[in-house]
GROMACS .gro file of C-alpha atoms in nm:
model
  226
    1UNK     CA    1   8.921  -7.510  10.271
    2UNK     CA    2   9.126  -7.215  10.156
    3UNK     CA    3   9.221  -7.205   9.789
    4UNK     CA    4   9.539  -7.054   9.652
    5UNK     CA    5   9.633  -6.971   9.296
    6UNK     CA    6   9.997  -6.896   9.222
    7UNK     CA    7  10.073  -6.718   8.895
    8UNK     CA    8  10.421  -6.668   8.753
    9UNK     CA    9  10.490  -6.404   8.489
   10UNK     CA   10  10.712  -6.393   8.183
   11UNK     CA   11  10.781  -6.156   7.890
   12UNK     CA   12  10.869  -5.822   8.045
   13UNK     CA   13  10.752  -5.542   7.814
   14UNK     CA   14  10.996  -5.259   7.738
   15UNK     CA   15  10.778  -5.021   7.539
   16UNK     CA   16  10.620  -4.673   7.577
   17UNK     CA   17  10.489  -4.776   7.922
   18UNK     CA   18  10.829  -4.658   8.047
   19UNK     CA   19  10.729  -4.304   7.952
   20UNK     CA   20  10.401  -4.336   8.143
   21UNK     CA   21  10.597  -4.428   8.456
   22UNK     CA   22  10.844  -4.146   8.399
   23UNK     CA   23  10.570  -3.885   8.357
   24UNK     CA   24  10.364  -4.002   8.655
   25UNK     CA   25  10.389  -3.751   8.942
   26UNK     CA   26  10.450  -4.034   9.187
   27UNK     CA   27  10.777  -4.121   9.015
   28UNK     CA   28  10.907  -3.782   8.901
   29UNK     CA   29  11.119  -3.730   9.213
   30UNK     CA   30  11.302  -4.060   9.170
   31UNK     CA   31  11.319  -4.076   8.792
   32UNK     CA   32  11.645  -3.879   8.771
   33UNK     CA   33  11.812  -4.121   9.012
   34UNK     CA   34  11.678  -4.421   8.823
   35UNK     CA   35  11.800  -4.285   8.491
   36UNK     CA   36  12.147  -4.211   8.629
   37UNK     CA   37  12.184  -4.531   8.833
   38UNK     CA   38  12.016  -4.789   8.611
   39UNK     CA   39  12.060  -4.669   8.253
   40UNK     CA   40  12.431  -4.740   8.208
   41UNK     CA   41  12.665  -4.557   7.973
   42UNK     CA   42  12.479  -4.369   7.699
   43UNK     CA   43  12.152  -4.539   7.799
   44UNK     CA   44  12.257  -4.881   7.671
   45UNK     CA   45  12.104  -5.077   7.959
   46UNK     CA   46  12.126  -5.157   8.326
   47UNK     CA   47  12.448  -5.042   8.487
   48UNK     CA   48  12.432  -5.287   8.778
   49UNK     CA   49  12.250  -5.582   8.626
   50UNK     CA   50  12.041  -5.826   8.825
   51UNK     CA   51  12.032  -5.656   9.169
   52UNK     CA   52  11.844  -5.358   9.026
   53UNK     CA   53  11.581  -5.564   8.843
   54UNK     CA   54  11.343  -5.631   9.138
   55UNK     CA   55  11.323  -5.259   9.219
   56UNK     CA   56  11.243  -5.168   8.859
   57UNK     CA   57  10.994  -5.453   8.841
   58UNK     CA   58  10.816  -5.329   9.154
   59UNK     CA   59  10.792  -4.975   9.017
   60UNK     CA   60  10.641  -5.103   8.693
   61UNK     CA   61  10.403  -5.349   8.859
   62UNK     CA   62  10.267  -5.100   9.112
   63UNK     CA   63  10.120  -4.895   8.826
   64UNK     CA   64  10.023  -5.158   8.570
   65UNK     CA   65   9.950  -5.475   8.771
   66UNK     CA   66   9.910  -5.418   9.146
   67UNK     CA   67   9.664  -5.127   9.133
   68UNK     CA   68   9.415  -5.287   8.889
   69UNK     CA   69   9.444  -5.630   9.051
   70UNK     CA   70   9.375  -5.484   9.396
   71UNK     CA   71   9.049  -5.344   9.261
   72UNK     CA   72   8.949  -5.682   9.115
   73UNK     CA   73   9.040  -5.866   9.434
   74UNK     CA   74   8.849  -5.618   9.648
   75UNK     CA   75   8.538  -5.683   9.437
   76UNK     CA   76   8.580  -6.062   9.462
   77UNK     CA   77   8.705  -6.070   9.824
   78UNK     CA   78   9.034  -6.229   9.720
   79UNK     CA   79   9.366  -6.177   9.895
   80UNK     CA   80   9.644  -6.074   9.657
   81UNK     CA   81  10.020  -6.076   9.715
   82UNK     CA   82  10.313  -6.043   9.477
   83UNK     CA   83  10.681  -6.127   9.514
   84UNK     CA   84  10.853  -5.972   9.209
   85UNK     CA   85  10.701  -6.180   8.925
   86UNK     CA   86  10.517  -6.438   9.140
   87UNK     CA   87  10.153  -6.352   9.212
   88UNK     CA   88   9.935  -6.533   9.466
   89UNK     CA   89   9.556  -6.512   9.503
   90UNK     CA   90   9.384  -6.661   9.810
   91UNK     CA   91   9.015  -6.722   9.870
   92UNK     CA   92   8.777  -6.909  10.098
   93UNK     CA   93   8.596  -7.023   9.782
   94UNK     CA   94   8.722  -7.183   9.462
   95UNK     CA   95   8.864  -6.916   9.231
   96UNK     CA   96   8.636  -6.934   8.929
   97UNK     CA   97   8.733  -6.961   8.563
   98UNK     CA   98   8.583  -6.616   8.502
   99UNK     CA   99   8.796  -6.464   8.777
  100UNK     CA  100   9.109  -6.628   8.636
  101UNK     CA  101   9.026  -6.491   8.289
  102UNK     CA  102   8.996  -6.138   8.427
  103UNK     CA  103   9.325  -6.177   8.613
  104UNK     CA  104   9.499  -6.298   8.296
  105UNK     CA  105   9.348  -6.011   8.097
  106UNK     CA  106   9.483  -5.756   8.345
  107UNK     CA  107   9.827  -5.917   8.332
  108UNK     CA  108   9.831  -5.918   7.951
  109UNK     CA  109   9.722  -5.553   7.929
  110UNK     CA  110  10.027  -5.473   8.144
  111UNK     CA  111  10.252  -5.635   7.882
  112UNK     CA  112  10.310  -5.972   8.052
  113UNK     CA  113  10.198  -6.327   7.988
  114UNK     CA  114  10.115  -6.592   8.244
  115UNK     CA  115  10.380  -6.862   8.260
  116UNK     CA  116  10.142  -7.160   8.274
  117UNK     CA  117  10.428  -7.404   8.327
  118UNK     CA  118  10.496  -7.247   8.667
  119UNK     CA  119  10.140  -7.151   8.763
  120UNK     CA  120   9.917  -7.371   8.976
  121UNK     CA  121   9.592  -7.387   9.172
  122UNK     CA  122   9.616  -7.532   9.523
  123UNK     CA  123   9.391  -7.604   9.820
  124UNK     CA  124   9.529  -7.618  10.172
  125UNK     CA  125   9.312  -7.924  10.230
  126UNK     CA  126   9.563  -8.103  10.002
  127UNK     CA  127   9.819  -8.077  10.283
  128UNK     CA  128  10.116  -7.846  10.303
  129UNK     CA  129  10.139  -7.618  10.000
  130UNK     CA  130  10.437  -7.409   9.897
  131UNK     CA  131  10.413  -7.066   9.738
  132UNK     CA  132  10.702  -6.828   9.675
  133UNK     CA  133  10.926  -7.043   9.895
  134UNK     CA  134  10.681  -7.032  10.190
  135UNK     CA  135  10.508  -7.346  10.318
  136UNK     CA  136  10.150  -7.327  10.450
  137UNK     CA  137   9.963  -7.603  10.630
  138UNK     CA  138   9.608  -7.634  10.765
  139UNK     CA  139   9.552  -7.591  11.139
  140UNK     CA  140   9.263  -7.786  11.293
  141UNK     CA  141   8.964  -7.567  11.380
  142UNK     CA  142   9.129  -7.256  11.234
  143UNK     CA  143   9.105  -7.071  10.904
  144UNK     CA  144   9.459  -6.936  10.952
  145UNK     CA  145   9.738  -7.131  10.787
  146UNK     CA  146  10.048  -7.238  10.976
  147UNK     CA  147  10.388  -7.146  10.833
  148UNK     CA  148  10.607  -7.446  10.756
  149UNK     CA  149  10.982  -7.476  10.698
  150UNK     CA  150  11.034  -7.808  10.515
  151UNK     CA  151  11.250  -8.071  10.685
  152UNK     CA  152  11.441  -8.136  10.363
  153UNK     CA  153  11.534  -7.769  10.340
  154UNK     CA  154  11.616  -7.757  10.713
  155UNK     CA  155  11.853  -8.055  10.683
  156UNK     CA  156  12.024  -7.891  10.387
  157UNK     CA  157  12.065  -7.567  10.584
  158UNK     CA  158  12.218  -7.755  10.879
  159UNK     CA  159  12.456  -7.936  10.644
  160UNK     CA  160  12.585  -7.627  10.464
  161UNK     CA  161  12.640  -7.447  10.796
  162UNK     CA  162  12.829  -7.744  10.940
  163UNK     CA  163  13.036  -7.767  10.621
  164UNK     CA  164  13.131  -7.401  10.653
  165UNK     CA  165  13.214  -7.427  11.024
  166UNK     CA  166  13.425  -7.738  10.954
  167UNK     CA  167  13.607  -7.545  10.678
  168UNK     CA  168  13.484  -7.783  10.408
  169UNK     CA  169  13.338  -7.497  10.206
  170UNK     CA  170  13.426  -7.131  10.157
  171UNK     CA  171  13.090  -7.011  10.023
  172UNK     CA  172  12.960  -6.799  10.313
  173UNK     CA  173  12.740  -6.587  10.085
  174UNK     CA  174  12.556  -6.898   9.966
  175UNK     CA  175  12.506  -7.014  10.325
  176UNK     CA  176  12.382  -6.667  10.418
  177UNK     CA  177  12.118  -6.690  10.144
  178UNK     CA  178  11.976  -7.010  10.293
  179UNK     CA  179  11.979  -6.849  10.638
  180UNK     CA  180  11.781  -6.548  10.514
  181UNK     CA  181  11.504  -6.782  10.398
  182UNK     CA  182  11.490  -6.954  10.737
  183UNK     CA  183  11.493  -6.623  10.926
  184UNK     CA  184  11.188  -6.506  10.730
  185UNK     CA  185  11.006  -6.817  10.848
  186UNK     CA  186  11.140  -6.786  11.206
  187UNK     CA  187  11.031  -6.424  11.247
  188UNK     CA  188  10.679  -6.491  11.119
  189UNK     CA  189  10.589  -6.834  11.256
  190UNK     CA  190  10.342  -6.808  11.545
  191UNK     CA  191  10.477  -7.091  11.763
  192UNK     CA  192  10.848  -7.174  11.751
  193UNK     CA  193  10.943  -7.536  11.813
  194UNK     CA  194  11.256  -7.664  11.986
  195UNK     CA  195  11.390  -7.757  11.642
  196UNK     CA  196  11.326  -7.401  11.522
  197UNK     CA  197  11.525  -7.263  11.814
  198UNK     CA  198  11.807  -7.509  11.747
  199UNK     CA  199  11.825  -7.403  11.382
  200UNK     CA  200  11.815  -7.036  11.483
  201UNK     CA  201  12.106  -7.086  11.725
  202UNK     CA  202  12.303  -7.263  11.451
  203UNK     CA  203  12.240  -6.969  11.215
  204UNK     CA  204  12.360  -6.722  11.477
  205UNK     CA  205  12.671  -6.933  11.535
  206UNK     CA  206  12.748  -6.923  11.164
  207UNK     CA  207  12.707  -6.545  11.153
  208UNK     CA  208  12.945  -6.497  11.448
  209UNK     CA  209  13.214  -6.712  11.285
  210UNK     CA  210  13.165  -6.544  10.947
  211UNK     CA  211  13.198  -6.200  11.110
  212UNK     CA  212  13.527  -6.302  11.271
  213UNK     CA  213  13.658  -6.454  10.947
  214UNK     CA  214  13.586  -6.134  10.758
  215UNK     CA  215  13.823  -5.953  10.995
  216UNK     CA  216  14.113  -6.193  10.936
  217UNK     CA  217  14.206  -6.439  10.659
  218UNK     CA  218  14.043  -6.776  10.710
  219UNK     CA  219  14.259  -7.093  10.669
  220UNK     CA  220  14.167  -7.165  10.307
  221UNK     CA  221  14.242  -6.804  10.211
  222UNK     CA  222  14.586  -6.821  10.376
  223UNK     CA  223  14.667  -7.140  10.187
  224UNK     CA  224  14.576  -6.976   9.855
  225UNK     CA  225  14.814  -6.687   9.919
  226UNK     CA  226  15.118  -6.913   9.968
   0.00000   0.00000   0.00000
């Protein structure tokens, strides 16, 4: 079995670590842009809000979390991935309590705390497991997991696309967000099923209609203008 531990973070630290990042040679070339683009008027905070947060988070984590955790995982032969504040550790063996303590210690030194409410330990032998919105399932006679796109999520995606095409909703950006999640799965899954290809064609149909509607007012927009 392959074991997975998913760790979610909370409590972002805004302290002198910012100065360490600023003074690091790796970041000096981009620091001026970050200060101008993200600091807001008179340095009172983020100028653009949420969309900038993942980029700042990645800059911070590369120095204080990713680098030390990569060293630990190399020593223990663990696989480590991070999506913003969601960390995943994978191993052929059970991840020990000592290893988890060292991981937590590294996270706390960086100024974060583990969000235990959202963290979990999983084994792929339990069936399909979901981490950072990606489903993984065991494949017989293989140590490589198979990507899974849940049927519940697929049905919801089909429904919101059909609602948009039938002009029952005018939330194309929301539909596009669901499509992006499916396209990640579609581009990375090893073997595409007939259902996958059907969903992909439906997504492409939505994007064609949305592109045309952006060039001219769609019916519900015309009715609002009257």
